[in-house]
Short mmCIF file of C-alpha atoms in Angstrom, two decimals:
data_model
loop_
_atom_site.label_atom_id
_atom_site.label_comp_id
_atom_site.label_asym_id
_atom_site.label_seq_id
_atom_site.Cartn_x
_atom_site.Cartn_y
_atom_site.Cartn_z
CA UNK A 6 -14.69 -2.03 4.98
CA UNK A 7 -14.26 1.51 3.77
CA UNK A 8 -13.93 1.75 0.00
CA UNK A 9 -12.11 4.69 -1.53
CA UNK A 10 -12.75 6.52 -4.79
CA UNK A 11 -10.30 8.87 -6.50
CA UNK A 12 -10.13 10.57 -9.91
CA UNK A 13 -8.26 8.42 -12.40
CA UNK A 14 -6.00 11.21 -13.63
CA UNK A 15 -5.14 14.89 -13.26
CA UNK A 16 -2.89 17.26 -15.17
CA UNK A 17 -1.18 20.31 -13.76
CA UNK A 18 1.59 22.76 -14.62
CA UNK A 19 4.80 23.36 -12.77
CA UNK A 20 4.46 25.76 -9.88
CA UNK A 21 0.74 25.22 -9.39
CA UNK A 22 -0.98 23.85 -6.32
CA UNK A 23 -2.64 20.47 -6.89
CA UNK A 24 -5.54 19.10 -4.88
CA UNK A 25 -6.52 15.44 -5.14
CA UNK A 26 -9.70 14.34 -3.41
CA UNK A 27 -10.51 10.87 -2.15
CA UNK A 28 -14.00 9.77 -1.20
CA UNK A 29 -14.43 7.21 1.63
CA UNK A 30 -18.09 7.25 2.60
CA UNK A 31 -17.94 4.18 4.86
CA UNK A 32 -14.97 5.24 6.95
CA UNK A 33 -15.11 3.89 10.49
CA UNK A 34 -14.38 5.68 13.73
CA UNK A 35 -10.99 4.02 14.18
CA UNK A 36 -9.79 4.56 10.61
CA UNK A 37 -6.93 6.84 9.65
CA UNK A 38 -6.48 8.27 6.16
CA UNK A 39 -3.08 7.87 4.55
CA UNK A 40 -1.70 8.98 1.20
CA UNK A 41 1.08 7.37 -0.79
CA UNK A 42 3.09 8.32 -3.87
CA UNK A 43 4.31 5.78 -6.40
CA UNK A 44 6.80 6.19 -9.22
CA UNK A 45 7.09 3.61 -12.02
CA UNK A 46 8.90 0.40 -11.03
CA UNK A 47 8.96 1.35 -7.34
CA UNK A 48 6.86 0.50 -4.32
CA UNK A 49 4.54 3.21 -2.95
CA UNK A 50 6.03 5.72 -0.54
CA UNK A 51 4.25 7.29 2.44
CA UNK A 52 3.39 10.99 2.07
CA UNK A 53 1.04 11.99 4.87
CA UNK A 54 -1.47 10.62 7.35
CA UNK A 55 -4.35 12.19 9.25
CA UNK A 56 -7.44 11.49 11.32
CA UNK A 57 -9.36 14.75 11.20
CA UNK A 58 -9.03 18.47 10.35
CA UNK A 59 -5.73 19.43 8.76
CA UNK A 60 -2.26 17.92 8.80
CA UNK A 61 0.79 19.48 7.19
CA UNK A 62 4.31 18.22 6.70
CA UNK A 63 7.25 19.29 4.56
CA UNK A 64 5.79 17.63 1.47
CA UNK A 65 2.01 18.09 1.53
CA UNK A 66 -1.12 19.03 3.44
CA UNK A 67 -4.10 16.82 4.14
CA UNK A 68 -7.55 18.30 4.66
CA UNK A 69 -10.25 16.18 6.29
CA UNK A 70 -13.76 17.60 6.82
CA UNK A 71 -15.71 17.02 10.00
CA UNK A 72 -17.72 14.09 8.59
CA UNK A 73 -14.47 12.39 7.40
CA UNK A 74 -16.21 11.00 4.32
CA UNK A 75 -13.57 12.52 2.07
CA UNK A 76 -10.06 13.86 2.24
CA UNK A 77 -7.97 16.15 0.03
CA UNK A 78 -4.27 15.87 -0.55
CA UNK A 79 -2.75 19.23 -1.39
CA UNK A 80 0.65 19.49 -3.08
CA UNK A 81 2.00 23.05 -3.12
CA UNK A 82 3.92 24.29 -6.16
CA UNK A 83 4.36 20.99 -7.97
CA UNK A 84 7.38 20.23 -10.11
CA UNK A 85 7.95 17.74 -12.91
CA UNK A 86 9.30 15.23 -10.38
CA UNK A 87 5.89 15.11 -8.68
CA UNK A 88 4.51 13.23 -11.69
CA UNK A 89 3.41 9.95 -10.11
CA UNK A 90 0.41 7.93 -9.03
CA UNK A 91 -1.12 9.04 -5.73
CA UNK A 92 -3.06 6.57 -3.60
CA UNK A 93 -5.46 7.17 -0.77
CA UNK A 94 -5.63 4.43 1.86
CA UNK A 95 -8.11 3.84 4.66
CA UNK A 96 -7.44 1.27 7.36
CA UNK A 97 -9.97 -1.09 8.88
CA UNK A 98 -9.47 -2.46 12.37
CA UNK A 99 -10.50 -6.11 12.35
CA UNK A 100 -9.47 -7.49 15.71
CA UNK A 101 -6.61 -6.80 18.07
CA UNK A 102 -3.84 -5.48 15.91
CA UNK A 103 -5.15 -6.83 12.63
CA UNK A 104 -5.82 -3.95 10.28
CA UNK A 105 -6.80 -4.53 6.69
CA UNK A 106 -5.33 -1.69 4.66
CA UNK A 107 -7.08 -1.20 1.34
CA UNK A 108 -5.89 1.15 -1.36
CA UNK A 109 -7.98 3.18 -3.74
CA UNK A 110 -7.40 2.85 -7.47
CA UNK A 111 -4.99 5.76 -7.52
CA UNK A 112 -4.75 9.09 -9.32
CA UNK A 113 -2.16 9.57 -12.05
CA UNK A 114 -0.84 13.12 -11.66
CA UNK A 115 1.02 14.49 -14.65
CA UNK A 116 2.91 17.75 -14.19
CA UNK A 117 3.55 19.60 -17.41
CA UNK A 118 6.31 22.17 -18.03
CA UNK B 656 15.74 3.41 7.52
CA UNK B 657 13.32 0.50 7.26
CA UNK B 658 14.30 -2.00 4.65
CA UNK B 659 11.83 -4.37 3.05
CA UNK B 660 13.56 -6.78 0.71
CA UNK B 661 11.86 -8.94 -1.88
CA UNK B 662 13.97 -11.86 -3.02
CA UNK B 663 13.53 -11.40 -6.77
CA UNK B 664 12.98 -8.36 -8.97
CA UNK B 665 11.87 -10.40 -11.98
CA UNK B 666 10.63 -13.97 -12.12
CA UNK B 667 9.43 -16.12 -15.02
CA UNK B 668 7.54 -19.33 -14.28
CA UNK B 669 5.49 -21.88 -16.19
CA UNK B 670 1.80 -22.60 -15.72
CA UNK B 671 1.28 -25.16 -12.97
CA UNK B 672 4.56 -24.50 -11.18
CA UNK B 673 4.65 -23.82 -7.46
CA UNK B 674 6.02 -20.33 -6.88
CA UNK B 675 7.45 -18.82 -3.72
CA UNK B 676 7.82 -15.07 -3.30
CA UNK B 677 9.87 -14.11 -0.28
CA UNK B 678 9.82 -10.88 1.69
CA UNK B 679 12.06 -9.89 4.60
CA UNK B 680 11.89 -6.76 6.77
CA UNK B 681 14.55 -5.63 9.18
CA UNK B 682 12.61 -3.39 11.58
CA UNK B 683 10.82 -5.90 13.80
CA UNK B 684 7.40 -4.88 12.43
CA UNK B 685 4.45 -6.93 13.58
CA UNK B 686 2.40 -6.57 10.40
CA UNK B 687 3.24 -7.67 6.89
CA UNK B 688 1.20 -7.49 3.69
CA UNK B 689 1.18 -8.86 0.16
CA UNK B 690 -0.40 -6.79 -2.62
CA UNK B 691 -0.56 -7.30 -6.35
CA UNK B 692 -0.62 -4.42 -8.76
CA UNK B 693 -2.08 -4.53 -12.25
CA UNK B 694 -2.52 -1.72 -14.75
CA UNK B 695 -5.78 0.12 -14.16
CA UNK B 696 -6.57 -1.83 -10.98
CA UNK B 697 -4.25 -0.21 -8.46
CA UNK B 698 -2.99 -2.22 -5.49
CA UNK B 699 -5.12 -5.10 -4.32
CA UNK B 700 -4.54 -6.83 -1.00
CA UNK B 701 -3.96 -10.58 -1.21
CA UNK B 702 -3.09 -11.56 2.37
CA UNK B 703 -1.73 -9.96 5.48
CA UNK B 704 -0.28 -11.11 8.77
CA UNK B 705 -0.38 -9.30 12.10
CA UNK B 706 1.80 -11.72 14.03
CA UNK B 707 3.95 -14.81 13.58
CA UNK B 708 1.85 -17.72 12.30
CA UNK B 709 -1.20 -15.45 12.01
CA UNK B 710 -2.74 -14.61 8.66
CA UNK B 711 -5.84 -12.94 7.30
CA UNK B 712 -7.31 -12.98 3.82
CA UNK B 713 -7.38 -9.75 1.92
CA UNK B 714 -9.58 -8.87 -1.02
CA UNK B 715 -8.23 -11.42 -3.54
CA UNK B 716 -6.81 -14.48 -1.72
CA UNK B 717 -7.94 -17.10 -4.24
CA UNK B 718 -5.05 -19.04 -5.72
CA UNK B 719 -2.60 -17.86 -3.06
CA UNK B 720 -1.42 -18.91 0.35
CA UNK B 721 1.06 -17.38 2.79
CA UNK B 722 3.48 -18.41 5.48
CA UNK B 723 4.85 -16.44 8.42
CA UNK B 724 7.09 -18.70 10.51
CA UNK B 725 9.37 -15.88 11.63
CA UNK B 726 8.53 -12.28 12.41
CA UNK B 727 10.82 -10.84 9.75
CA UNK B 728 9.76 -13.06 6.88
CA UNK B 729 6.46 -13.30 5.00
CA UNK B 730 6.16 -15.66 2.05
CA UNK B 731 3.54 -15.66 -0.68
CA UNK B 732 2.90 -19.01 -2.31
CA UNK B 733 1.24 -19.71 -5.64
CA UNK B 734 0.40 -23.40 -5.36
CA UNK B 735 -0.16 -23.84 -9.11
CA UNK B 736 0.70 -20.73 -11.06
CA UNK B 737 -1.67 -19.57 -13.77
CA UNK B 738 -1.31 -16.94 -16.46
CA UNK B 739 -3.79 -14.62 -14.72
CA UNK B 740 -1.34 -14.40 -11.83
CA UNK B 741 1.13 -12.53 -14.00
CA UNK B 742 1.50 -9.30 -12.09
CA UNK B 743 3.69 -7.04 -9.98
CA UNK B 744 3.74 -8.30 -6.40
CA UNK B 745 4.50 -5.86 -3.60
CA UNK B 746 5.32 -6.71 -0.02
CA UNK B 747 4.90 -4.19 2.81
CA UNK B 748 5.39 -4.05 6.55
CA UNK B 749 4.04 -1.85 9.31
CA UNK B 750 4.58 -1.56 13.07
CA UNK B 751 1.64 -1.63 15.46
CA UNK B 752 2.61 1.68 16.97
CA UNK B 753 4.62 4.63 15.78
CA UNK B 754 7.49 6.10 17.81
CA UNK B 755 5.06 8.23 19.79
CA UNK B 756 2.91 5.24 20.66
CA UNK B 757 0.03 6.17 18.38
CA UNK B 758 -1.78 4.13 15.75
CA UNK B 759 0.29 3.88 12.64
CA UNK B 760 -0.94 3.35 9.12
CA UNK B 761 2.44 3.93 7.54
CA UNK B 762 3.40 1.05 5.28
CA UNK B 763 6.94 0.40 4.13
CA UNK B 764 7.11 -1.25 0.73
CA UNK B 765 9.65 -3.40 -1.05
CA UNK B 766 10.62 -2.73 -4.65
CA UNK B 767 8.31 -5.39 -6.00
CA UNK B 768 8.61 -8.65 -7.91
CA UNK B 769 7.40 -8.69 -11.50
CA UNK B 770 6.13 -12.23 -12.02
CA UNK B 771 5.41 -13.57 -15.49
CA UNK B 772 3.60 -16.90 -15.79
CA UNK B 773 3.88 -18.44 -19.24
#
């Protein structure tokens, strides 16, 4: 199963662009890469998902190189409310519809004024 | 919006007690998951289920069991609670396919149950 590695923490200032990279060297052909955001005392919330190249939505962009062994979540112009833990997740297809979804250890992003 | 409801927000139990954590989702999702979250360790997968009565072990199944008798409900059972099972427990669900018919890794989480075992 693909294991993911992320930086433990990052600091940024309001208005800056933040890039968080996740390493997943053993990613399999069928695996998607998904990122979640979690605030204290809440369950994680989906941010963005991709398979290859670049995906953009209203919240973030996700960059995936051709070898897919890493991915980078990009948050444009962060604000104080973006302070949260960000998790990278890679799925593993076991059989049929069974997919084991394993989270990385998460990156605590702190946005400073 | 998808709603994943966990029966208790906070729970306090004694060592050796049998504990049931209940999770219900209202969107007819095939897949359901139980994670525990501990400081510094992120989310760790305990068990998951991809269909009624089907279950698969995750990364840390020891000391836990699960039950999925109905599609909307996934229960986590601690047969004999121990202090090292004090944790935040998070339930999640996921459909097999997204609206466009593609593979979907989007998980919908409940608010969590903070379990303390004394």
